[in-house]
Amino acid sequence: MLEAFIEEHRARIVTSLQELLRIPSVEGAYVPGQPFGPEVAQALKYVLQLASEHGFPVANVDGYAGHVEFGQGDDYVAVLSHLDVVPAGSNWSHPPFAAEVHDGKIYARGAIDDKGPALSTLWALIGLKSLGYTPKRKIRLIFGLDEESGWKCVEHYFSQQPLPLGGFTPDADFPLIHAEKGVATIRMEVPADVQSMNPKVLSFDGGQRSNMVPDLASAIVDCHSETAAIEWEQKLHKEARARDWNVHINVTGAHIEIIAYGTSAHGSTPDAGVNAIIRLASLLSTQSISNASMWRAISLIDTKGKALGVESADDVTGNLTSNVGRAYLDGENYVFLVNIRYPIDQTGDGLLQRVRQTLSDKWTIQLSSDKAPLFVPLDHPVVRVLSRVYEETTGQPAIPLAIGGATYARAIPNAVAFGALLPNQPDLAHQADENWAIDDYLRCIEIYAHAMLELANTL
């Protein structure tokens, strides 16, 4: 019956996702009643209005999050997703907020992370209601608005609302995720050691978020004369060509501007991208342009955390990863934001102490944020129910996974990440040309409808 419902409403299901994806819901400046900016608020308004049109009770909790309910009773099972997205970045083949369809895929920032999966859960609920299903316990879809930044959305939401019995978040991979690495962001600051005799770095700026591999970094260098600037521009171009790096260099008087391009990726998989910050710093260092402290700092940030003294692994989640997602010159100091995904047997405070022991006293090192790891045993009821649903709806074995990403499963008890990325599909979250196949979107609606109903009838 669900398949027939999905096919009957296919056109509206697809256009509704395009409409949602066209809202550029990147976190913006605080506005009263819209703590994450008007565009993020617009995304929530769209989803709640769509739910209201289909007869569901909805709530906007002070602009921090919202929910849609189906069923009766005080206890409920929850599905947590988010409507905010990371910045689009560069190097897209199709406009990141146009939601164009090419070869059966919708291209847009948020297509797979996490607007597409969020809307698939709403259409799953619409399908259950339309077909006359009655869950034993209430089902609540919760839509967060600050998942990509600080999770203030769910913190505020659950300060006002009761916790669920359990649930899932459609913000990772199928079959399901039973373990997630801890996520620490470490702020590292070191004096710039400016040397006036050499070409002087006036500005350095790279990246947008610590949880993204940066695809662009820029610097402005004072070469003290136009003649010297032209000479340095030629040297840098020669070096960039030798390394086959995508770099643009402009000369304005005695100054040169260098822009280095990389390849964006999710901060939990730094080796999947090309870090523009490291590329730019490396290029400057080859010509002795970079301040020594900047290059020493960059050289300390490998993707395994070895140089920071935190390299480690466990049997469940694998190797620690490290990503310098943001770097800039702030007055007389370089500042680096390093995103570290650490195994489940460690803590953020422990990482901080090890980094401090590794680096010299010149450094100011702080733990900006930390999310503890998540581990749900394989025999947990939620794992058993969702594994069974996945196997019954797809015909494929459900072998639970561990990831470096952080999901809303940490925000509530008895929860895991469940999809929405199907096996053998590329993970383009936080990358250029993020997209989601329409057929996968429709398939997830069916999977999530069964999953929500089974959890509501079992927990």
XYZ file of C-alpha atoms in Angstrom:
459
model
C 0.000 0.000 0.000
C 2.833 2.389 0.784
C 4.361 1.818 -2.636
C 1.062 2.749 -4.275
C 0.781 5.877 -2.115
C 4.307 6.960 -3.013
C 3.725 6.423 -6.722
C 0.411 8.288 -6.644
C 1.978 11.314 -4.940
C 5.388 11.076 -6.596
C 5.248 14.444 -8.369
C 4.357 16.391 -5.224
C 6.859 14.440 -3.130
C 9.638 15.488 -5.507
C 8.597 19.123 -5.984
C 8.231 19.619 -2.229
C 11.844 18.565 -1.737
C 12.980 20.927 -4.480
C 11.091 23.782 -2.818
C 12.701 23.035 0.541
C 16.189 22.725 -0.948
C 15.859 26.119 -2.638
C 15.796 27.763 0.784
C 19.479 28.542 1.561
C 19.213 27.569 5.209
C 22.795 28.279 6.265
C 23.012 29.633 9.805
C 22.638 33.410 9.848
C 22.642 36.247 12.336
C 20.355 36.088 15.344
C 16.926 37.643 14.942
C 14.363 37.632 17.782
C 12.259 34.518 17.310
C 14.706 33.299 14.666
C 17.878 32.457 16.611
C 19.647 30.951 13.601
C 18.599 33.564 11.085
C 15.568 34.085 8.823
C 16.495 31.549 6.144
C 16.821 28.669 8.596
C 13.507 29.780 10.107
C 11.962 29.761 6.636
C 12.950 26.114 6.170
C 11.190 25.159 9.406
C 8.129 27.182 8.428
C 7.947 25.337 5.113
C 8.056 21.885 6.719
C 5.546 22.701 9.451
C 3.161 24.235 6.932
C 3.352 21.144 4.728
C 2.580 18.968 7.744
C -0.328 21.198 8.775
C -1.821 20.926 5.301
C -2.036 17.168 5.881
C -3.759 17.526 9.243
C -0.891 16.976 11.681
C -0.469 18.915 14.933
C 2.740 20.953 14.720
C 4.773 23.132 17.065
C 7.521 25.712 16.700
C 9.535 25.754 19.928
C 10.823 29.332 20.199
C 12.424 29.188 16.762
C 15.014 26.646 17.915
C 13.292 23.536 16.571
C 9.869 22.275 15.617
C 7.918 19.059 15.620
C 5.116 17.172 13.899
C 3.038 14.583 15.772
C 1.027 11.530 14.800
C -0.874 9.365 17.268
C -2.020 9.642 20.863
C -0.544 9.367 24.350
C 2.153 11.018 26.417
C 5.033 8.680 25.555
C 6.471 8.966 22.086
C 9.177 7.730 19.750
C 11.189 10.372 17.959
C 12.776 10.884 14.581
C 15.289 13.728 14.724
C 16.524 15.414 11.572
C 17.841 18.875 10.748
C 17.006 21.586 8.249
C 20.152 23.707 8.497
C 22.977 23.144 6.019
C 26.666 23.935 5.789
C 27.773 26.711 3.409
C 27.721 25.711 -0.240
C 31.405 26.308 -0.918
C 32.685 26.377 -4.489
C 33.307 24.133 -7.507
C 29.664 23.140 -8.095
C 28.590 21.914 -11.524
C 25.006 23.023 -10.807
C 23.771 25.902 -8.611
C 23.778 24.702 -4.978
C 20.369 26.136 -4.136
C 18.520 25.602 -7.413
C 17.588 21.955 -6.722
C 17.930 21.018 -10.375
C 17.307 17.440 -11.480
C 19.981 15.813 -13.635
C 20.078 12.102 -14.480
C 17.458 11.335 -11.867
C 19.279 13.140 -9.053
C 18.443 16.362 -7.230
C 21.531 18.554 -6.877
C 21.535 20.912 -3.902
C 23.220 21.636 -0.618
C 21.231 19.649 1.922
C 19.958 17.038 -0.534
C 21.405 14.183 1.535
C 22.462 16.164 4.634
C 19.816 16.447 5.880
C 16.821 18.130 4.238
C 16.116 15.263 1.870
C 16.027 12.606 4.602
C 14.069 14.981 6.865
C 11.362 15.416 4.263
C 11.290 11.696 3.534
C 10.291 11.087 7.166
C 7.449 13.600 6.845
C 6.158 11.971 3.674
C 6.417 8.601 5.432
C 4.205 9.965 8.199
C 1.778 11.414 5.651
C 1.604 7.995 4.031
C 0.879 6.215 7.314
C -1.895 8.671 8.151
C -3.430 8.540 4.685
C -3.517 4.744 4.746
C -5.229 4.608 8.130
C -2.431 3.246 10.301
C -2.706 3.856 14.049
C 0.555 3.584 16.008
C 0.487 2.211 19.552
C 2.517 5.184 20.747
C 2.824 8.699 19.429
C 5.370 9.373 16.695
C 7.056 12.757 16.765
C 9.239 14.170 13.997
C 11.632 16.734 15.459
C 13.341 19.185 13.112
C 16.482 20.832 14.465
C 17.981 24.012 13.070
C 21.536 24.107 14.408
C 22.959 20.621 13.864
C 25.841 21.806 11.689
C 27.065 24.298 14.277
C 26.452 23.960 17.989
C 23.337 21.842 18.637
C 21.791 24.712 20.597
C 18.547 23.744 18.859
C 18.130 20.372 20.566
C 19.523 21.666 23.851
C 16.801 24.299 23.964
C 14.129 21.978 22.598
C 14.613 19.315 25.253
C 14.777 21.948 27.975
C 11.137 22.622 27.044
C 9.950 19.192 25.881
C 10.030 15.680 27.419
C 12.521 13.143 26.134
C 11.240 10.299 23.954
C 11.371 6.594 24.697
C 13.826 6.240 21.834
C 14.079 6.669 18.110
C 16.461 7.348 15.251
C 17.940 10.057 13.075
C 18.059 9.792 9.252
C 21.415 11.548 9.057
C 24.015 8.922 8.201
C 24.055 5.537 6.477
C 22.070 2.358 6.120
C 21.812 -0.283 7.446
C 22.280 1.624 10.753
C 24.958 3.231 12.906
C 25.431 1.824 16.391
C 28.669 3.660 17.248
C 29.881 7.210 16.603
C 33.266 8.693 17.394
C 33.574 11.569 19.807
C 33.865 14.989 18.172
C 36.137 17.644 19.636
C 36.959 21.029 18.159
C 40.236 22.395 19.468
C 41.138 26.065 19.067
C 44.888 26.581 18.700
C 46.483 30.023 18.716
C 50.161 30.903 18.283
C 52.071 34.208 17.801
C 52.714 34.983 14.146
C 56.422 35.871 14.580
C 56.232 38.529 11.855
C 59.583 39.144 10.137
C 59.738 42.517 8.402
C 62.816 41.691 6.290
C 61.089 38.974 4.255
C 57.834 39.189 2.295
C 55.256 39.682 5.005
C 51.944 37.881 5.249
C 49.319 40.574 5.840
C 46.320 38.263 5.881
C 45.616 34.558 5.841
C 42.103 33.138 5.778
C 40.861 29.679 4.956
C 37.805 27.531 5.512
C 34.299 28.213 6.763
C 33.559 25.526 9.352
C 35.778 23.254 11.407
C 33.690 20.261 10.316
C 34.401 20.792 6.608
C 37.576 20.150 4.641
C 38.167 23.670 3.257
C 38.092 24.087 -0.497
C 39.427 27.650 -0.526
C 42.110 29.616 1.316
C 43.612 33.013 0.552
C 46.519 35.173 1.654
C 47.788 38.672 0.931
C 51.552 39.167 1.029
C 53.499 42.445 1.126
C 56.600 42.064 -1.067
C 57.763 45.658 -0.362
C 57.937 46.615 -4.065
C 56.054 45.972 -7.272
C 59.153 44.471 -8.879
C 59.545 42.008 -6.018
C 55.832 41.206 -6.134
C 56.060 40.258 -9.814
C 59.092 38.071 -9.096
C 57.307 36.287 -6.244
C 54.193 35.858 -8.379
C 56.259 34.099 -11.046
C 57.952 31.839 -8.473
C 54.651 30.876 -6.895
C 53.027 30.165 -10.251
C 55.961 27.951 -11.221
C 55.721 25.998 -7.981
C 51.941 25.615 -8.270
C 52.219 24.341 -11.847
C 54.911 21.871 -10.826
C 52.557 20.446 -8.211
C 49.509 20.653 -10.491
C 47.687 22.783 -7.925
C 44.765 25.053 -8.721
C 46.017 28.447 -7.540
C 45.165 32.002 -8.622
C 47.640 34.839 -7.996
C 46.997 38.548 -8.480
C 49.529 41.393 -8.205
C 48.447 44.835 -6.987
C 51.406 47.134 -6.515
C 53.722 45.610 -3.918
C 51.075 43.139 -2.770
C 50.215 39.711 -4.104
C 46.994 37.861 -3.385
C 47.182 34.072 -3.491
C 44.028 31.952 -3.616
C 44.412 28.193 -3.292
C 41.624 25.771 -4.136
C 41.059 22.328 -2.701
C 38.251 19.793 -2.605
C 35.629 19.940 0.117
C 34.663 16.887 2.155
C 33.038 16.120 5.478
C 35.302 16.879 8.415
C 34.992 13.283 9.607
C 36.676 12.053 6.404
C 39.546 14.498 5.822
C 41.401 12.154 3.479
C 38.416 12.278 1.111
C 39.110 15.953 0.375
C 41.998 18.265 -0.454
C 42.659 20.816 2.277
C 43.117 24.278 0.750
C 44.551 25.683 4.003
C 47.381 23.163 4.024
C 47.907 23.622 0.289
C 48.240 27.408 0.601
C 50.533 27.263 3.628
C 52.684 24.665 1.897
C 52.948 26.805 -1.228
C 53.997 29.857 0.772
C 56.558 27.872 2.735
C 58.297 26.614 -0.416
C 59.240 30.210 -1.203
C 60.043 31.143 2.419
C 57.113 33.550 2.401
C 55.098 32.086 5.236
C 55.839 33.054 8.784
C 57.644 30.198 10.444
C 55.027 29.754 13.132
C 52.259 29.358 10.567
C 53.980 26.557 8.712
C 55.034 24.837 11.931
C 51.399 24.942 12.993
C 50.103 23.535 9.728
C 52.725 20.782 9.761
C 51.365 19.669 13.124
C 47.922 18.958 11.721
C 48.009 15.676 9.826
C 44.791 13.760 9.276
C 45.667 11.064 11.843
C 46.593 13.400 14.722
C 50.089 11.934 14.989
C 51.970 15.233 15.176
C 49.536 16.536 17.807
C 50.209 13.488 19.959
C 46.680 12.098 19.749
C 46.947 9.341 17.126
C 44.899 6.371 18.288
C 42.304 3.768 17.296
C 39.888 1.225 18.716
C 38.285 -1.963 17.417
C 34.809 -0.423 17.081
C 35.219 2.985 15.434
C 38.721 2.730 13.980
C 41.311 5.479 13.637
C 41.141 8.970 15.073
C 40.921 11.657 12.375
C 41.983 15.302 12.440
C 40.916 18.144 10.146
C 42.006 21.784 10.189
C 38.801 23.306 8.909
C 39.428 26.960 9.697
C 42.602 29.064 9.874
C 43.159 32.798 9.918
C 45.559 35.554 10.928
C 44.057 37.521 13.820
C 46.242 40.541 14.479
C 49.562 39.146 15.667
C 48.345 35.565 16.072
C 47.435 32.639 13.878
C 44.259 30.817 14.892
C 43.414 27.260 13.880
C 40.206 25.317 14.487
C 40.940 21.604 14.407
C 38.107 19.080 14.263
C 39.096 15.751 15.836
C 36.979 12.586 15.662
C 38.187 10.278 18.421
C 37.540 6.619 19.389
C 34.851 5.662 21.886
C 37.343 4.811 24.650
C 38.632 8.408 24.890
C 37.437 11.824 26.051
C 37.727 15.351 24.734
C 39.459 16.521 27.910
C 41.994 13.737 27.514
C 42.731 14.862 23.956
C 43.159 18.444 25.095
C 45.728 17.472 27.708
C 47.722 15.410 25.212
C 47.798 18.255 22.673
C 48.986 20.657 25.371
C 51.728 18.244 26.378
C 52.851 17.950 22.753
C 53.019 21.653 21.885
C 55.217 24.366 23.358
C 54.160 27.025 25.841
C 53.798 29.517 22.966
C 50.463 27.955 22.149
C 47.101 28.843 23.627
C 44.951 25.731 23.310
C 41.276 25.442 24.209
C 38.539 22.850 23.809
C 35.887 24.835 21.923
C 33.316 22.052 21.803
C 33.043 18.373 22.558
C 30.461 15.681 21.896
C 31.060 12.406 23.701
C 31.097 9.197 21.648
C 27.993 7.069 21.185
C 27.840 3.298 21.543
C 24.626 1.261 21.374
C 25.009 -2.523 21.859
C 24.048 -4.768 18.974
C 21.405 -6.514 21.087
C 19.639 -3.261 21.999
C 15.890 -3.287 21.138
C 16.180 -0.277 18.817
C 19.025 -1.927 16.917
C 17.077 -5.176 16.631
C 13.879 -3.489 15.409
C 15.560 -1.268 12.835
C 17.772 -4.092 11.593
C 14.697 -6.235 11.035
C 12.865 -3.409 9.241
C 15.835 -2.791 6.968
C 16.152 -6.457 6.059
C 12.416 -6.852 5.427
C 12.094 -3.735 3.255
C 15.322 -4.077 1.270
C 16.061 -7.798 1.281
C 19.637 -6.992 2.305
C 21.470 -7.990 5.504
C 21.608 -5.332 8.218
C 25.179 -5.171 9.491
C 25.522 -2.220 11.914
C 28.278 0.302 11.222
C 30.451 2.777 13.111
C 31.190 6.286 11.808
C 33.169 9.409 12.572
C 30.178 11.683 12.112
C 28.113 13.063 14.971
C 24.347 12.709 14.746
C 21.320 13.615 16.824
C 21.273 10.018 18.091
C 23.438 11.397 20.916
C 20.722 13.866 21.901
C 18.138 11.336 23.111
C 18.156 7.959 24.869
C 17.901 4.674 22.985
C 18.642 6.048 19.537
C 20.822 5.342 16.522
C 21.365 6.815 13.076
C 19.336 4.955 10.453
C 20.082 5.954 6.853
C 19.489 7.760 4.665
C 22.492 6.919 2.487
C 21.993 3.485 0.955
C 24.954 1.105 0.576
C 27.352 1.653 -2.335
C 26.197 5.233 -2.892
C 28.724 8.104 -2.784
C 28.640 10.228 0.349
C 28.598 13.828 -0.882
C 27.634 15.509 2.385
C 29.524 18.807 2.785
C 30.941 18.429 -0.725
C 30.417 20.208 -4.012
C 27.668 18.699 -6.176
C 25.867 17.150 -3.216
C 22.913 15.250 -4.637
C 20.395 12.512 -3.922
C 18.853 10.085 -6.372
C 15.089 10.528 -6.522
C 14.580 6.763 -6.477
C 16.560 6.542 -3.217
C 14.508 9.386 -1.745
C 11.288 7.528 -2.540
C 12.673 4.250 -1.253
C 13.553 5.863 2.064
C 9.959 6.992 2.521
C 8.869 3.365 2.519
C 11.691 2.266 4.841
C 11.018 5.067 7.318
C 7.277 4.485 7.383
C 7.827 0.877 8.431
C 10.558 1.856 10.904
C 8.490 4.504 12.676
C 5.474 2.244 12.944
C 7.500 -0.689 14.283
C 9.297 1.427 16.879
C 6.029 3.006 18.018
C 4.466 -0.430 18.400
C 7.492 -2.037 20.090
C 9.217 0.348 22.509
